Structure formats: structure tokens, C-alpha cells
XYZ file of C-alpha atoms in Angstrom:
184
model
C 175.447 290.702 21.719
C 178.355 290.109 24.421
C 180.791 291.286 21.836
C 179.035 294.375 20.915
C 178.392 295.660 25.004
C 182.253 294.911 25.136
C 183.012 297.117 22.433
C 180.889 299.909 24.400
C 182.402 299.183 27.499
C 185.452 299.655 25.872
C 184.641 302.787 24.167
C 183.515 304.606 27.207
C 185.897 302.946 29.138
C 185.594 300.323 31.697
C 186.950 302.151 34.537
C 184.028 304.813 34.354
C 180.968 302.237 33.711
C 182.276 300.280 37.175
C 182.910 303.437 38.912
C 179.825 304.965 38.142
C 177.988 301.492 39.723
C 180.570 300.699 42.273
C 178.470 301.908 45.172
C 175.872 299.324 44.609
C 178.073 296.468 43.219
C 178.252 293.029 44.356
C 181.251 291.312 43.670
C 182.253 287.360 44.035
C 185.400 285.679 42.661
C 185.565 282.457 41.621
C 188.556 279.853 39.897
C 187.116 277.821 36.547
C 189.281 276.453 34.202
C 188.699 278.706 30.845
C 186.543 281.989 30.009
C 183.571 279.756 28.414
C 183.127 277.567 31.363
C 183.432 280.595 33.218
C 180.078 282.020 31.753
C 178.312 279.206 33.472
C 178.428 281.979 36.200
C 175.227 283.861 34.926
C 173.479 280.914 35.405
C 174.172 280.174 38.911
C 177.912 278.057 39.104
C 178.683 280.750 41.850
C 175.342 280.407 43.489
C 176.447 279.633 47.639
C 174.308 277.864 49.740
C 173.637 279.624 53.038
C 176.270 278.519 55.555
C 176.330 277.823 59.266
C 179.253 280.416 60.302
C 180.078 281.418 63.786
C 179.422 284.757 65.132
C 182.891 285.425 65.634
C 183.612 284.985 62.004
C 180.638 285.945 60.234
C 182.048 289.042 58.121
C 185.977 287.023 57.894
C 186.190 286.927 53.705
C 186.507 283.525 52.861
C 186.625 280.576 50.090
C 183.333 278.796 50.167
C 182.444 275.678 47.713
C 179.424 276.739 45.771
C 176.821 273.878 45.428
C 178.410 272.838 41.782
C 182.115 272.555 43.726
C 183.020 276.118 42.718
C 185.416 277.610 44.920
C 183.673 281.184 45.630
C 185.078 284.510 47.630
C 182.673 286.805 48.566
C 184.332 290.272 48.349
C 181.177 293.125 48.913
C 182.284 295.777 46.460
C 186.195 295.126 45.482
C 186.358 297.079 42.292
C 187.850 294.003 40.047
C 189.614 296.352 37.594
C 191.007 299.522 39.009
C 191.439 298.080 42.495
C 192.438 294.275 41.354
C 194.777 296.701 39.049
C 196.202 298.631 41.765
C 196.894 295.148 43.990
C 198.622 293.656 40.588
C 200.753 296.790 39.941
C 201.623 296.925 43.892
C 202.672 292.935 43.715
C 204.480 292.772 40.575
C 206.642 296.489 40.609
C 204.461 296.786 37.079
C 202.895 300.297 36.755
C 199.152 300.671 37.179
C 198.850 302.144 33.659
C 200.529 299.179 31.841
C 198.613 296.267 34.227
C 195.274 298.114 33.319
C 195.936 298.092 29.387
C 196.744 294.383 29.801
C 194.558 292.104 27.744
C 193.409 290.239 30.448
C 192.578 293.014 32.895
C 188.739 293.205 33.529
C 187.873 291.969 30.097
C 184.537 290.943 29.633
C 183.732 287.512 29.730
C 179.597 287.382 29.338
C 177.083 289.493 30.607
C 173.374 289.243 31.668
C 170.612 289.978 29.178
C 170.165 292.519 31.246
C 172.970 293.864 31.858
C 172.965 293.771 35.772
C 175.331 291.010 36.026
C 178.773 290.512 34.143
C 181.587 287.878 34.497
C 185.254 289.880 34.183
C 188.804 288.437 33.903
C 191.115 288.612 36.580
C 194.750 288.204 35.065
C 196.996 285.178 35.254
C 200.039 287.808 36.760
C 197.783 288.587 39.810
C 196.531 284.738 40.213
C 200.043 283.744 40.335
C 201.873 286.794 42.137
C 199.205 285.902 44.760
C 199.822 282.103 45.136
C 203.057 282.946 46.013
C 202.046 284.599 48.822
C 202.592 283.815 52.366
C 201.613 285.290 55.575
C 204.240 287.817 55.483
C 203.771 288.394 51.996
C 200.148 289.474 52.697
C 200.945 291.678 55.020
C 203.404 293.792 52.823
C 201.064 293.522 50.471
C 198.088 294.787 52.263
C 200.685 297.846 53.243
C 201.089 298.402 50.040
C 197.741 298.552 48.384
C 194.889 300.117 50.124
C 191.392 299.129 49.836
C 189.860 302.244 51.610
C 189.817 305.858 50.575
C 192.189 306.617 52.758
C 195.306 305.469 51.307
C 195.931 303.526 54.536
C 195.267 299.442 54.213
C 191.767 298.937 55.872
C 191.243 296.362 57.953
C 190.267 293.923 56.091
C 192.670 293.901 53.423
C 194.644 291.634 55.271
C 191.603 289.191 55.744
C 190.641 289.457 52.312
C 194.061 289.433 50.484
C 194.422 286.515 52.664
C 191.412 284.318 51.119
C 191.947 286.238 47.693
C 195.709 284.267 48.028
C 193.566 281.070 48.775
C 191.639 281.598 45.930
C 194.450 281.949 43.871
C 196.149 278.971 45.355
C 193.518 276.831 44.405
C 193.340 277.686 41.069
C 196.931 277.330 40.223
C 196.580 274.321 41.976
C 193.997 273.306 38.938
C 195.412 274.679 36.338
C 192.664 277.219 36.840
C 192.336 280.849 35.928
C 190.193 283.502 38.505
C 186.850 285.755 37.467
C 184.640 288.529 38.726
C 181.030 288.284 39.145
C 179.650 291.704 39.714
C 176.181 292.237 40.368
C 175.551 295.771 39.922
């Protein structure tokens, strides 16, 4: 069944199915080690237990262990093919169009009976231009690719390119690759 909703996505075109859900989208990304262990997501290996988070830092994106020792980032909403697409092209001088046709850019991993909930690829290129990243390098990059509608970096694409470099750390770190799990 996976393979045949793929082939539909595909047909009509990723980019319009998530933009015509985005505004009610949950997204989470998440390190496992290959695509099959990554569809353990549907059945709760991203699942975070609540956490006890100070005030101060209560909406700071950041890498949280889910309860199986799955490193987790909570994003709220970033689109993890045209805007993970836009961040790629914007860290490795690669245009948009050729990043999006790549084979690992939002591919389908597994999807929910339903069809609510689906785990995407994020490509090895972005993991690994953003494990290179330091400080500075987040900051140019946050210049560079905008999060918000207004072509101007919001302000948290610093935070969250920050963890998202984390994230990425860690699963170079174990010989990992990254996902998306959108809730839409």
C-alpha cells in the first residue's frame, strides 16, 4: 500500500499534497540508522515524554531523547521538503530545483493507514552540510534561508537551525541518517 500512496504522491506532486496541509502540520525530526527502522516512527519511536522545561525556554527548539533513546526535534510546521529544500540549496550553492529532484528529498518512507501521519527522508547532503556547522555558520545560514513569508530569517531560524545542526551532529555521529514525521 506504501508504495502505491508514493506513486500518487508522486504523481500529483509532493510539494502540492504538503502545501495544501501545511497549515495544520505537525512536524518532528528524528536520527535512526536506516529507512525501515525509521518506520518504527508510526508506532510511537518519536513519542516524547512531557518534560520539565523552564519558562524562559519553553518555545527554544530543541533535541529531546524520546522514551526509546530517539533523539527528537520538535519543529511546529517546518515544511520538510520545499523548506528543508530551500535550507539544502542555500548550504550547499546547489539549486533548489536539482536538491528537490534528488532521490532522497522528502521521499516517502511509510505512512499511516490513515494517511494522517507519514515518515519522509531528509537527505544525507543536508545532514552533513549541517554537522559542519558552527555558530557562525548558523548564522549565515539562517541569513540565507528564511523560514517566514517574508523573505527575512525569522527569529527562530537561528534557534532552530541551531538544534536542527544538533540533530544532525548526532546522527553523523552514529552513522545515522535524519527523517520527518508529519502529522497532518
Amino acid at each position: 500500500m506504501i508504495s502505491q500512496v508514493a506513486e500518487g504522491l508522486r504523481d500529483v506532486g509532493m510539494h502540492r499534497v504538503w502545501n495544501d496541509r501545511a497549515m495544520s502540520a505537525i512536524t518532528d525530526y528524528f536520527t535512526a540508522r536506516t529507512d525501515e527502522h525509521a518506520t518504527s516512527a508510526l508506532e510511537g519511536l518519536v513519542d516524547l515524554e512531557p518534560a520539565v522545561i523552564e519558562a524562559n525556554d519553553a518555545s527554544r527548539p530543541r533535541v529531546q531523547l524520546a522514551a526509546g533513546g530517539t533523539p527528537v526535534l520538535q519543529a511546529k510546521g517546518v515544511d520538510p521538503v520545499v523548506a528543508l529544500g530551500r535550507l539544502e540549496a542555500a548550504l550547499t550553492a546547489r539549486p533548489y530545483n536539482e536538491v528537490a529532484k534528488g532521490p532522497r528529498c522528502g521521499k516517502l518512507v511509510a505512512m499511516s493507514d490513515d494517511g494522517d501521519t507519514l515518515v519522509l527522508t531528509v537527505t544525507d547532503e543536508l545532514r552533513d552540510a549541517l554537522a559542519e556547522l558552527n555558530a557562525e555558520g548558523v548564522a549565515a545560514a539562517a541569513a540565507a534561508w528564511a523560514i517566514d513569508e517574508t523573505s527575512e530569517p525569522s527569529e527562530d531560524s537561528v534557534p532552530f537551525l541551531t538544534a536542527f545542526a544538533e540533530l544532525a551532529t548526532r546522527a553523523v555521529a552514529q552513522s545515522g541518517r535524519m527523517y520527518g514525521y508529519v502529522v497532518i
